[in-house]
C-alpha positions as a printed NumPy array, in Angstrom:
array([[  0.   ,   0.   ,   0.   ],
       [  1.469,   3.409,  -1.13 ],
       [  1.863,   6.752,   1.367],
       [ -0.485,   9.214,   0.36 ],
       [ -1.005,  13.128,   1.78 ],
       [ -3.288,  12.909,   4.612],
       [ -3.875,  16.442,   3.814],
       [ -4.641,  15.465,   0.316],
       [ -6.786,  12.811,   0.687],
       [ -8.911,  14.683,   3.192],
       [ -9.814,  16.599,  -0.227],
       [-10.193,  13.706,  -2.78 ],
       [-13.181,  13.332,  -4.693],
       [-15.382,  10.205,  -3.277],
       [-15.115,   8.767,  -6.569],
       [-11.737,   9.   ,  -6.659],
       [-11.394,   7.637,  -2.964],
       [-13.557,   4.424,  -3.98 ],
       [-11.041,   3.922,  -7.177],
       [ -7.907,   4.107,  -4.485],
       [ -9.8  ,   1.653,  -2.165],
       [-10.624,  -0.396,  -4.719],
       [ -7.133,  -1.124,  -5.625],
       [ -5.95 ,  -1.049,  -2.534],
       [ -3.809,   2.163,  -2.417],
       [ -5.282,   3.165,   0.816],
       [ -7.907,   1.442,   3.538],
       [-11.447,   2.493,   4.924],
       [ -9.659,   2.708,   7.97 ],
       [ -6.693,   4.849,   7.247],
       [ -9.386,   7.479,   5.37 ],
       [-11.788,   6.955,   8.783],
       [ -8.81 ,   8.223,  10.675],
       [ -7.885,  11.4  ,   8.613],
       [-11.539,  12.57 ,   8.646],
       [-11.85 ,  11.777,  12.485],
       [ -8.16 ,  13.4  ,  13.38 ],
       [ -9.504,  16.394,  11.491],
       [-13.151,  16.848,  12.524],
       [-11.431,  16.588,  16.17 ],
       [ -9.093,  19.237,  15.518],
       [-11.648,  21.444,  13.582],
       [-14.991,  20.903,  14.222],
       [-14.823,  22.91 ,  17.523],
       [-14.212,  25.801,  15.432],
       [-16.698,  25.387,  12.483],
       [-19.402,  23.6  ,  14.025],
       [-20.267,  21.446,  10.818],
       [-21.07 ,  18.147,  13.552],
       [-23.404,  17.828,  16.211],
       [-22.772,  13.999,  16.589],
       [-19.324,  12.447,  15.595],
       [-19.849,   8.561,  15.273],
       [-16.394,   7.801,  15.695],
       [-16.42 ,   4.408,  17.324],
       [-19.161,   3.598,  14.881],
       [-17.227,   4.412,  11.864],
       [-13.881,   2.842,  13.441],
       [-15.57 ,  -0.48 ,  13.929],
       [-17.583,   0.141,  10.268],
       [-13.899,   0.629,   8.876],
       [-12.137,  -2.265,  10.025],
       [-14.62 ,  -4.407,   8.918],
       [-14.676,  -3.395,   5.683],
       [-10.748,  -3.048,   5.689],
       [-10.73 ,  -6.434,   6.603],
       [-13.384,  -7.591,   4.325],
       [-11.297,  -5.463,   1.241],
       [ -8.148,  -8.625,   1.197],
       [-10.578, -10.843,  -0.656],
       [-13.708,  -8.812,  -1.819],
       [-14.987,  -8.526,  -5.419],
       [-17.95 ,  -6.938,  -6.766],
       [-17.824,  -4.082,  -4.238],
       [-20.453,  -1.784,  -3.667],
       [-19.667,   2.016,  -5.914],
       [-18.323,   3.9  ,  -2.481],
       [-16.674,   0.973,  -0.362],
       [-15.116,   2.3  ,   2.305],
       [-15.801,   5.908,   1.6  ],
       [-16.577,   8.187,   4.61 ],
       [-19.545,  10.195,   3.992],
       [-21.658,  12.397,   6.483],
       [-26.039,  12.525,   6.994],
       [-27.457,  15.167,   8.172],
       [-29.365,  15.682,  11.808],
       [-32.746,  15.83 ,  10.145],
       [-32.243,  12.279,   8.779],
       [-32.478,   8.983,  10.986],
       [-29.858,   7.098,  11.549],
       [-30.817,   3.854,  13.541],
       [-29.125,   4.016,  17.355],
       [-27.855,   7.321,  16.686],
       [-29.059,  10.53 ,  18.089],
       [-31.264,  12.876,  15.509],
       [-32.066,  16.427,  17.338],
       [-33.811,  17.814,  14.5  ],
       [-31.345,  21.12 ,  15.396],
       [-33.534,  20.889,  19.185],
       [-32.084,  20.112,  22.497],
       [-36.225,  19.109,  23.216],
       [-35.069,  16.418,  20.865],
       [-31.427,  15.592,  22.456],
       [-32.31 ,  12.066,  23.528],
       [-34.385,  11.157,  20.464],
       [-32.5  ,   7.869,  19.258],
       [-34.674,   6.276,  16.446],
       [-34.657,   2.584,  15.708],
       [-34.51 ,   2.686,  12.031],
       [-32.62 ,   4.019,   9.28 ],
       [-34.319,   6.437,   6.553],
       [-33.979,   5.131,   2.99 ],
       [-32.287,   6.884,   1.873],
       [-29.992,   6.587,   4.947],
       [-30.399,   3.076,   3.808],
       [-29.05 ,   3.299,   0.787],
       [-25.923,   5.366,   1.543],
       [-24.725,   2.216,   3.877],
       [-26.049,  -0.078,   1.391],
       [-23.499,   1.773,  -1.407],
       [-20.397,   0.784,   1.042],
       [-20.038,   4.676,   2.538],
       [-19.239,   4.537,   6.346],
       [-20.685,   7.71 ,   8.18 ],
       [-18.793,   9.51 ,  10.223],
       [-21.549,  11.619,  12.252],
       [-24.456,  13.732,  11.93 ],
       [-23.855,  17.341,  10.467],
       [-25.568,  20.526,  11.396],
       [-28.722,  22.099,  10.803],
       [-30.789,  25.126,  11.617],
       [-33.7  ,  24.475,  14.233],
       [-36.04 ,  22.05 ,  12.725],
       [-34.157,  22.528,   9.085],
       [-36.45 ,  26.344,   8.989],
       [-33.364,  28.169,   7.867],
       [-31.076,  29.639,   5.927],
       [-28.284,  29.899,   8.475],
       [-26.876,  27.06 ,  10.563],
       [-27.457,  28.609,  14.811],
       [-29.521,  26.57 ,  16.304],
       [-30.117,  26.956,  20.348],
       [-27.858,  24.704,  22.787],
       [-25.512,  24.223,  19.51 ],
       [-22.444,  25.865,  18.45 ],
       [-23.164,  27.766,  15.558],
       [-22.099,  26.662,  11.93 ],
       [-19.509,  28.741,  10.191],
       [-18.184,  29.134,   6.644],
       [-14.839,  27.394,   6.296],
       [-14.042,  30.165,   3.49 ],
       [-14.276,  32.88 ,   6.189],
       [-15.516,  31.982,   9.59 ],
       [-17.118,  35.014,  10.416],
       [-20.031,  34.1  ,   7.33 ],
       [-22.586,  31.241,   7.56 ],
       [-22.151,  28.167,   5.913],
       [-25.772,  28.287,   5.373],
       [-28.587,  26.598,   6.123],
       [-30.006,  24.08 ,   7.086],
       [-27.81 ,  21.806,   5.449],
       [-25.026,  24.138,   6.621],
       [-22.97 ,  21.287,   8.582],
       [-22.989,  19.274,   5.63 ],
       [-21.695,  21.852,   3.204],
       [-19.064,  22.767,   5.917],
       [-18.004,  19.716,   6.494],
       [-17.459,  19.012,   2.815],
       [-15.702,  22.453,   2.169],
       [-13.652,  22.156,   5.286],
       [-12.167,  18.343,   4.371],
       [-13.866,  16.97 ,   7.351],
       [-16.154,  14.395,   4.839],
       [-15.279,  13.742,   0.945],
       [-18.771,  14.015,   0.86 ],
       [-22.348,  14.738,   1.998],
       [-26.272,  13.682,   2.076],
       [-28.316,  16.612,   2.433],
       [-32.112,  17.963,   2.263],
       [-33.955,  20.807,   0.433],
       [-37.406,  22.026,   1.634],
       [-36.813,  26.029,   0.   ],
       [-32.619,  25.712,  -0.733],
       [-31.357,  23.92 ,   2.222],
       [-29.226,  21.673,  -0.389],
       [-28.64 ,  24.881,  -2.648],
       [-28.149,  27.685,   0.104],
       [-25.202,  25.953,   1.955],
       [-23.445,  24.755,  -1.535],
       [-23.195,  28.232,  -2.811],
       [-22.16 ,  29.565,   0.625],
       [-19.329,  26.986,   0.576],
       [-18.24 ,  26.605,  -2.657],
       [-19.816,  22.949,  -3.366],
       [-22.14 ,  21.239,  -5.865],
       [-25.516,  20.594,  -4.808],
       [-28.339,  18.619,  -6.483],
       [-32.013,  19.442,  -5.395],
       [-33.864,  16.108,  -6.998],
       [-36.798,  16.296,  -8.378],
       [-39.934,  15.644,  -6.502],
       [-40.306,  11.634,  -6.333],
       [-36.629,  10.71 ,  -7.173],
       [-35.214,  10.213,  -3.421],
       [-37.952,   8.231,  -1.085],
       [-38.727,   9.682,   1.72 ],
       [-39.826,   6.889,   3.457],
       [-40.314,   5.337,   5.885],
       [-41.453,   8.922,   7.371],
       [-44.552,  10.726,   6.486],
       [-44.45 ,  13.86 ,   4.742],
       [-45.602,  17.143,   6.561],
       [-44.838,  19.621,   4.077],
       [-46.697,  18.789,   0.672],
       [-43.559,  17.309,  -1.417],
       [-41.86 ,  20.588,  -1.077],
       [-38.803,  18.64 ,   0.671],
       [-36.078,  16.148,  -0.695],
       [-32.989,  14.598,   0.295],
       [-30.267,  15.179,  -2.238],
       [-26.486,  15.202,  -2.423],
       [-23.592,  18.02 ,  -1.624],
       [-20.48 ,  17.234,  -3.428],
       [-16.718,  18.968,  -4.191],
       [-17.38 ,  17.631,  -8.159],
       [-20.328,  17.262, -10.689],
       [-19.513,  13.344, -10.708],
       [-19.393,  12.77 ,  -7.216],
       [-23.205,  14.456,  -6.443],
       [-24.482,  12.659,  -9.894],
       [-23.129,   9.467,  -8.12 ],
       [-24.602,   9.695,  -4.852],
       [-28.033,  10.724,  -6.467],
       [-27.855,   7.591,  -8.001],
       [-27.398,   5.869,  -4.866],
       [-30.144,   7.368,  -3.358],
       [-32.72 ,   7.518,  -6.103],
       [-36.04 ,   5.166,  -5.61 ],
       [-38.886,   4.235,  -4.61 ],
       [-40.461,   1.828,  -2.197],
       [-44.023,   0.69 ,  -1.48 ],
       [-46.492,   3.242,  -0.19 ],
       [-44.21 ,   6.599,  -1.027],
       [-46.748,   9.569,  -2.341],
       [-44.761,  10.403,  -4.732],
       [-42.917,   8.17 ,  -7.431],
       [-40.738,   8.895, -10.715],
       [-39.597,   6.474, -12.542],
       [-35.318,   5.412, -13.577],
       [-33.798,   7.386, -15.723],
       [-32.844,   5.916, -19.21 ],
       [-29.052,   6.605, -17.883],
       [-27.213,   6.363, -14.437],
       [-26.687,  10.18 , -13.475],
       [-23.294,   9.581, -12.958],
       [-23.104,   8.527, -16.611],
       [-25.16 ,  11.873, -17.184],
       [-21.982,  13.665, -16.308],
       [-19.543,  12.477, -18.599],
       [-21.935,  13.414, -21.451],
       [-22.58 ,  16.326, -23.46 ],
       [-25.596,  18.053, -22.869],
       [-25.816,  19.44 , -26.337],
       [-27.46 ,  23.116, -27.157],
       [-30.081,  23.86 , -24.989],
       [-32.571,  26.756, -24.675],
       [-31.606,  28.816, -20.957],
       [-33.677,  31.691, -19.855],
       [-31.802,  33.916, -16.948],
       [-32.727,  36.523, -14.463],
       [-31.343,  38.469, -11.97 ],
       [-34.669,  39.918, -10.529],
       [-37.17 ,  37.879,  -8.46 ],
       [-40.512,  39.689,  -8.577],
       [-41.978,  40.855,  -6.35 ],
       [-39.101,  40.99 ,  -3.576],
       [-36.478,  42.451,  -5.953],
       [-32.98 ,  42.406,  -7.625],
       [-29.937,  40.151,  -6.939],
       [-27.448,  42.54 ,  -4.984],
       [-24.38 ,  43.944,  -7.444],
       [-22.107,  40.079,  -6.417],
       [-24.842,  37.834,  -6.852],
       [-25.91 ,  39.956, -10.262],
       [-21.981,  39.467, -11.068],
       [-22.382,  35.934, -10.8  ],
       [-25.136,  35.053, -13.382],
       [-23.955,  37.597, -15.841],
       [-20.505,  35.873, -16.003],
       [-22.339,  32.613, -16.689],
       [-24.618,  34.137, -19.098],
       [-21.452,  34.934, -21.118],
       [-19.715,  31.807, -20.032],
       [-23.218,  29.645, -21.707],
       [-22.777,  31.793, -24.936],
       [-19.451,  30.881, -24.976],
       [-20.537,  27.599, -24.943],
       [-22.761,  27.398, -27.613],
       [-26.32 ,  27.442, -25.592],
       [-28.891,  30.246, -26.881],
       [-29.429,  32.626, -23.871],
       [-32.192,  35.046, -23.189],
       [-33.701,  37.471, -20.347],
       [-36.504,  35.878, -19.335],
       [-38.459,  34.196, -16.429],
       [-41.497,  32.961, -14.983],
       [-43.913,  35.004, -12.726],
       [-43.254,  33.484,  -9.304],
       [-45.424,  36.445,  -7.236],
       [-48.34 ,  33.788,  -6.384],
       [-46.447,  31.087,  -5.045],
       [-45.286,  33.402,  -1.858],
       [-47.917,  33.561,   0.516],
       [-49.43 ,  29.767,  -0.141],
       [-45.557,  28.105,   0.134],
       [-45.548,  30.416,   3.601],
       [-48.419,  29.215,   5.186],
       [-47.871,  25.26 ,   3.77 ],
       [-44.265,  25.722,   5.438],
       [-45.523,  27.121,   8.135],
       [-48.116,  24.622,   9.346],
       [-44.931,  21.63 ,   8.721],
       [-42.865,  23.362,  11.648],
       [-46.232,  23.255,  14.179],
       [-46.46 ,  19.302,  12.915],
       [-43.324,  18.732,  14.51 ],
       [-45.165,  18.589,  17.461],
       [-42.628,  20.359,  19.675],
       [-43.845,  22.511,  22.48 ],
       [-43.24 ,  25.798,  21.349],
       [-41.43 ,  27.292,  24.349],
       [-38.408,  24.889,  23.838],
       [-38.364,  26.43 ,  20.416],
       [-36.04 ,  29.315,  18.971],
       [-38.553,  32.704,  18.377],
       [-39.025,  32.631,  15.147],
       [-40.645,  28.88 ,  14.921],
       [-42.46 ,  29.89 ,  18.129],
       [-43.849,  32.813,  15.664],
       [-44.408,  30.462,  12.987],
       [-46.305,  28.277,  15.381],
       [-48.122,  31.01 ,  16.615],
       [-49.617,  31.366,  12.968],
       [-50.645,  28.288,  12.017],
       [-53.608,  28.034,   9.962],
       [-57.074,  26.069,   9.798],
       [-57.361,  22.627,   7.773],
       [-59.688,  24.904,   5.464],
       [-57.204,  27.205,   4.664],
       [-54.255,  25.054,   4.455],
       [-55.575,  23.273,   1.729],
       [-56.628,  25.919,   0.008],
       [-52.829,  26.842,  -0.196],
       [-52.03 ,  23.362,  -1.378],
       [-54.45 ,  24.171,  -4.131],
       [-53.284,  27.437,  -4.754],
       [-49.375,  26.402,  -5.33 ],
       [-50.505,  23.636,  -7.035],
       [-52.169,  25.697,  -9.434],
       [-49.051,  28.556, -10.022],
       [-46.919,  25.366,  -9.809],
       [-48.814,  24.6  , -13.397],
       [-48.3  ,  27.798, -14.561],
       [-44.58 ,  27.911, -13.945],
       [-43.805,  24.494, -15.083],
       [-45.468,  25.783, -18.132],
       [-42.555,  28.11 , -18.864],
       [-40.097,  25.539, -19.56 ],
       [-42.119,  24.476, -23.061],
       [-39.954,  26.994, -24.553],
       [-36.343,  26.636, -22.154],
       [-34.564,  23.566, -21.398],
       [-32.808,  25.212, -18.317],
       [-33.699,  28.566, -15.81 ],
       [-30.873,  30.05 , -14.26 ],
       [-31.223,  32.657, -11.473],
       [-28.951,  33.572,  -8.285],
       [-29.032,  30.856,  -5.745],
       [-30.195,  33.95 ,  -2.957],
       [-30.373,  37.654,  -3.752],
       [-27.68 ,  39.04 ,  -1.552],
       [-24.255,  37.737,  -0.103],
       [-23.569,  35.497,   2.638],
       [-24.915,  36.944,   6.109],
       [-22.282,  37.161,   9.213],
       [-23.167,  34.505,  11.711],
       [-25.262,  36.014,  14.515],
       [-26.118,  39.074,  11.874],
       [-29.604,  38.683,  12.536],
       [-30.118,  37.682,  16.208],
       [-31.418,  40.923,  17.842],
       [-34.38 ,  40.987,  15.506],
       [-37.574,  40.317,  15.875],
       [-39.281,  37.152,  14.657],
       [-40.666,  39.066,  12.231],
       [-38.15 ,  40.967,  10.295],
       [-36.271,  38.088,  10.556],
       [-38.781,  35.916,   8.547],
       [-39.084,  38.921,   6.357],
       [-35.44 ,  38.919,   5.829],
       [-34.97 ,  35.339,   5.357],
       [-37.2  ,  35.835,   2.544],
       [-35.87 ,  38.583,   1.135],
       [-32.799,  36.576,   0.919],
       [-33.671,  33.232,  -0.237],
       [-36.599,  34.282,  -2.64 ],
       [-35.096,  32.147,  -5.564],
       [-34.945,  29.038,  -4.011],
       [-38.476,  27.885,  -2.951],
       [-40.047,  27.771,  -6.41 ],
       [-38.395,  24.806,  -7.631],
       [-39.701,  22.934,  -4.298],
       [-42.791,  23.917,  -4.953],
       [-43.136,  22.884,  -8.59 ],
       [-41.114,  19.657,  -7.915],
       [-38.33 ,  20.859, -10.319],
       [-34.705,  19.53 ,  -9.858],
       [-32.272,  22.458,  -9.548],
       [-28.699,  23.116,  -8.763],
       [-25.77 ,  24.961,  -7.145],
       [-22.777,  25.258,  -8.76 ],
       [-19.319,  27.553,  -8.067],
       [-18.712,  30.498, -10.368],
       [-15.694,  31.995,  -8.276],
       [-15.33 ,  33.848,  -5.301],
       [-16.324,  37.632,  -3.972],
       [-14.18 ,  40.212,  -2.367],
       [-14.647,  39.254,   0.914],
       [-13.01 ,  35.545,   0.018],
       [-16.157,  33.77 ,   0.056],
       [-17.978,  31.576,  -3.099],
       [-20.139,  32.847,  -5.777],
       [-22.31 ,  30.36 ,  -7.012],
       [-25.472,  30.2  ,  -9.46 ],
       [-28.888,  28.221,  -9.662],
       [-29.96 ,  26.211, -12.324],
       [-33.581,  24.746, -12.418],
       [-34.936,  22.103, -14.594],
       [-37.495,  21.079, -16.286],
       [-39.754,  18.164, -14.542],
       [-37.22 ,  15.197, -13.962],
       [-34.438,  16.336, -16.114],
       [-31.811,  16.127, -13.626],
       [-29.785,  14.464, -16.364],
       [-30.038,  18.021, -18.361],
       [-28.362,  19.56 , -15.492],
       [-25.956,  17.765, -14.221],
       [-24.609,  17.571, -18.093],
       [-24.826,  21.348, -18.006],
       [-22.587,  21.408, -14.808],
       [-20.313,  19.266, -15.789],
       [-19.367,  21.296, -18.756],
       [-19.416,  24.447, -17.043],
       [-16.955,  22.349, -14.37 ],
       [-14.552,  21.927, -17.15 ],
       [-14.662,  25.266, -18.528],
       [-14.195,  27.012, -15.257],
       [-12.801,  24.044, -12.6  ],
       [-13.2  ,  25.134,  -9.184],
       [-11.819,  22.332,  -7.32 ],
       [ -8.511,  22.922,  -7.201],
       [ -9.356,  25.846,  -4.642],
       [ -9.27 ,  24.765,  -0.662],
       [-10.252,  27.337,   2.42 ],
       [ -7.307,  27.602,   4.431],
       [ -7.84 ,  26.618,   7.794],
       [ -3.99 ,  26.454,   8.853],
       [ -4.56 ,  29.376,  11.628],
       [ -8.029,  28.519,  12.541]])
């Protein structure tokens, strides 16, 4: 077995890690170690863990380092450390929902898609960060240490898959499952300088739980490449019996998707999101760059975009009346979900909101007849500093969360798949990063779009530098 760069391999594509286990130039236990060593040393400081599963993984690792002298036909990641996120179960393992109410909650069962990631050979090294009940955009929940951006630790990672995209950018997991119910998946990527895949509605089970919030959440993948997030959709995609929602395969693997072409498509852009507004003068940067960069490219580009005004207030009050299902008493809850609580709605008029985004939903899917691909800014405005907002009010902070994240809940609410991908980084040393939404199940499109844009402007070889932290 060859010496490799700890340092190095702390920052290897999964992919790439499952090729070097598979031929034996390093061990699931010798990769366990560097991401453990690490997350010891620099989780305290980034808060991208609430639960480290080290003796878990150890024992996980020799197993499989064992089992690696003699195995054939190994699973795609075999021995690749991965991380799940705290609003996932993970069978014997603590899932707090971002709660201390929920600090002793141990479920019994793994989710699918949970599943699935041990079923693919990944051994997971703990449960990442989230915001309070995954409600937002920034990773601080109560009783935790607060999630910061490995770029510059003074800016969110993001939320509420914040840990996960932290602990990706950082080097303390090659790799990451993560949710989206309004661009929890998306937010943290572009934060941190990742790749993140927001499935379309149906792809990832979401079994065996029930769903609370309408189909407007999904699990999906936050990668360092285009390959590595196409691969772990694949590993997660499916159904099982009884899920509400159900897609069928598509005619290729994903990760296949990515070493293909995706030919010249039709992209509409935007920098405005009406009614809330403009994309501040970095985020506006960032999707005019691309525009030129998809010209460049051959794709035929024009100004245009959907009206998304109705789908605001029914999205609110359907997302809204999922944090009161929780069933948490409201006083152990951060202010703002108390406020949310406080609002809940009748059955009468939640429904009527189901309707209601159902019926916009239509009308916006109806825009991509004439585009293949949308692109927009992942959020309208620049990173916030962590704590930035905490002497609000519940209110103006709800109002600024959605003044921030305004481009991100349509594609939940129409089902869409959309994406996060690096475009380069602002004054301030942090990521840029654009959205991409597709139409109805073409996560293929995407992901083919990505990858090209991935060769054309690689942003992998960049790492946060975390020597002094």
């Amino acid at each position: 077995m060859v010496t490799i760069n700890a340092l190095d391999l702390a920052f290897t594509p999964a992919l790439e890690m499952a090729d070097l286990v598979r031929r034996r130039q390093v061990s699931p236990l010798e990769l366990v170690n560097i991401y453990l060593e690490r997350i010891e040393r620099l989780n305290p400081k980034i808060g991208s863990y609430f639960t480290v599963m080290a003796e878990q993984a150890i024992a996980d690792a020799k197993v499989k380092t064992e089992t690696l002298v003699n195995a054939t036909n190994l699973p795609p990641f075999f021995g690749v450390p991965i991380s799940t996120k705290d609003l996932n179960s993970v069978a014997g393992i603590p899932c707090t929902y971002g709660t201390k109410a929920l600090i002793n909650n141990i479920p019994e069962y793994d989710d699918v898609a949970i599943a699935k990631i041990k079923q693919a050979g990944f051994i997971i090294l703990g449960k990442t960060a989230t915001s309070e009940l995954g409600s937002f955009p920034y990773t601080e929940p109560t009783g935790f240490p607060p999630s910061r951006n490995p770029w510059n630790l003074e800016y969110t990672p993001g939320g509420s898959s914040g840990g996960a995209a932290a602990a990706v950018a950082a080097g303390l997991s090659p790799i990451a499952q993560g949710s989206d119910g309004g661009g929890s998946i998306r937010g943290p990527a572009a934060c941190c300088g990742l790749f993140g895949i927001k499935p379309s509605r149906g792809r990832v089970s979401p079994g065996p739980a029930g769903d609370k919030f309408n189909g407007i959440a999904t699990n999906g993948p936050i990668g360092r490449t285009v390959a590595d997030a196409a691969a772990l959709l694949d590993v997660m995609s499916g159904n099982v019996a009884g899920d509400p929602y159900y897609l069928p395969s598509p005619e290729c693997s994903f990760l296949e998707a990515s070493l293909q072409q995706p030919g010249h498509l039709r992209i509409a852009y935007s920098t405005k999101f009406l009614p809330i507004g403009e994309a501040d003068a970095t985020c506006k940067q960032a999707v005019l760059q691309t525009v030129k960069l998809l010209e460049d490219l051959g794709h035929t580009v024009e100004e245009n975009c959907p009206d998304f005004s109705g789908l605001i207030e029914p999205f609110q009050i359907i997302w809204r009346n999922g944090v009161a299902a929780g069933g948490i008493p409201p006083e152990m809850l951060q202010p703002v979900n108390r406020w949310l609580m406080s609002k809940t709605d009748s059955a009468i008029d939640y429904l009527k909101a189901v309707a209601k985004m159902q019926i916009v939903s239509r009308q916006i899917v109806s825009f991509f007849d004439n585009f293949d691909v949308l692109l927009m800014p992942v959020f309208l405005h620049s990173p916030i500093r962590v704590g930035e907002w905490s002497h609000l009010s519940p209110e103006d902070i709800f109002e600024n969360i959605v003044q921030w994240v305004a481009p991100c809940p349509p594609a939940n609410a129409t089902g869409q798949p959309a994406i996060a991908i690096p475009v380069g980084f602002d004054s301030k040393g942090l990521p840029m990063s654009v959205q991409f939404v597709g139409k109805p199940a073409a996560e293929s499109t995407l992901i083919r779009l990505a990858a090209q844009l991935e060769t054309a402007q690689p942003w992998i070889l960049r790492r946060p530098n975390l020597d002094n932290i």
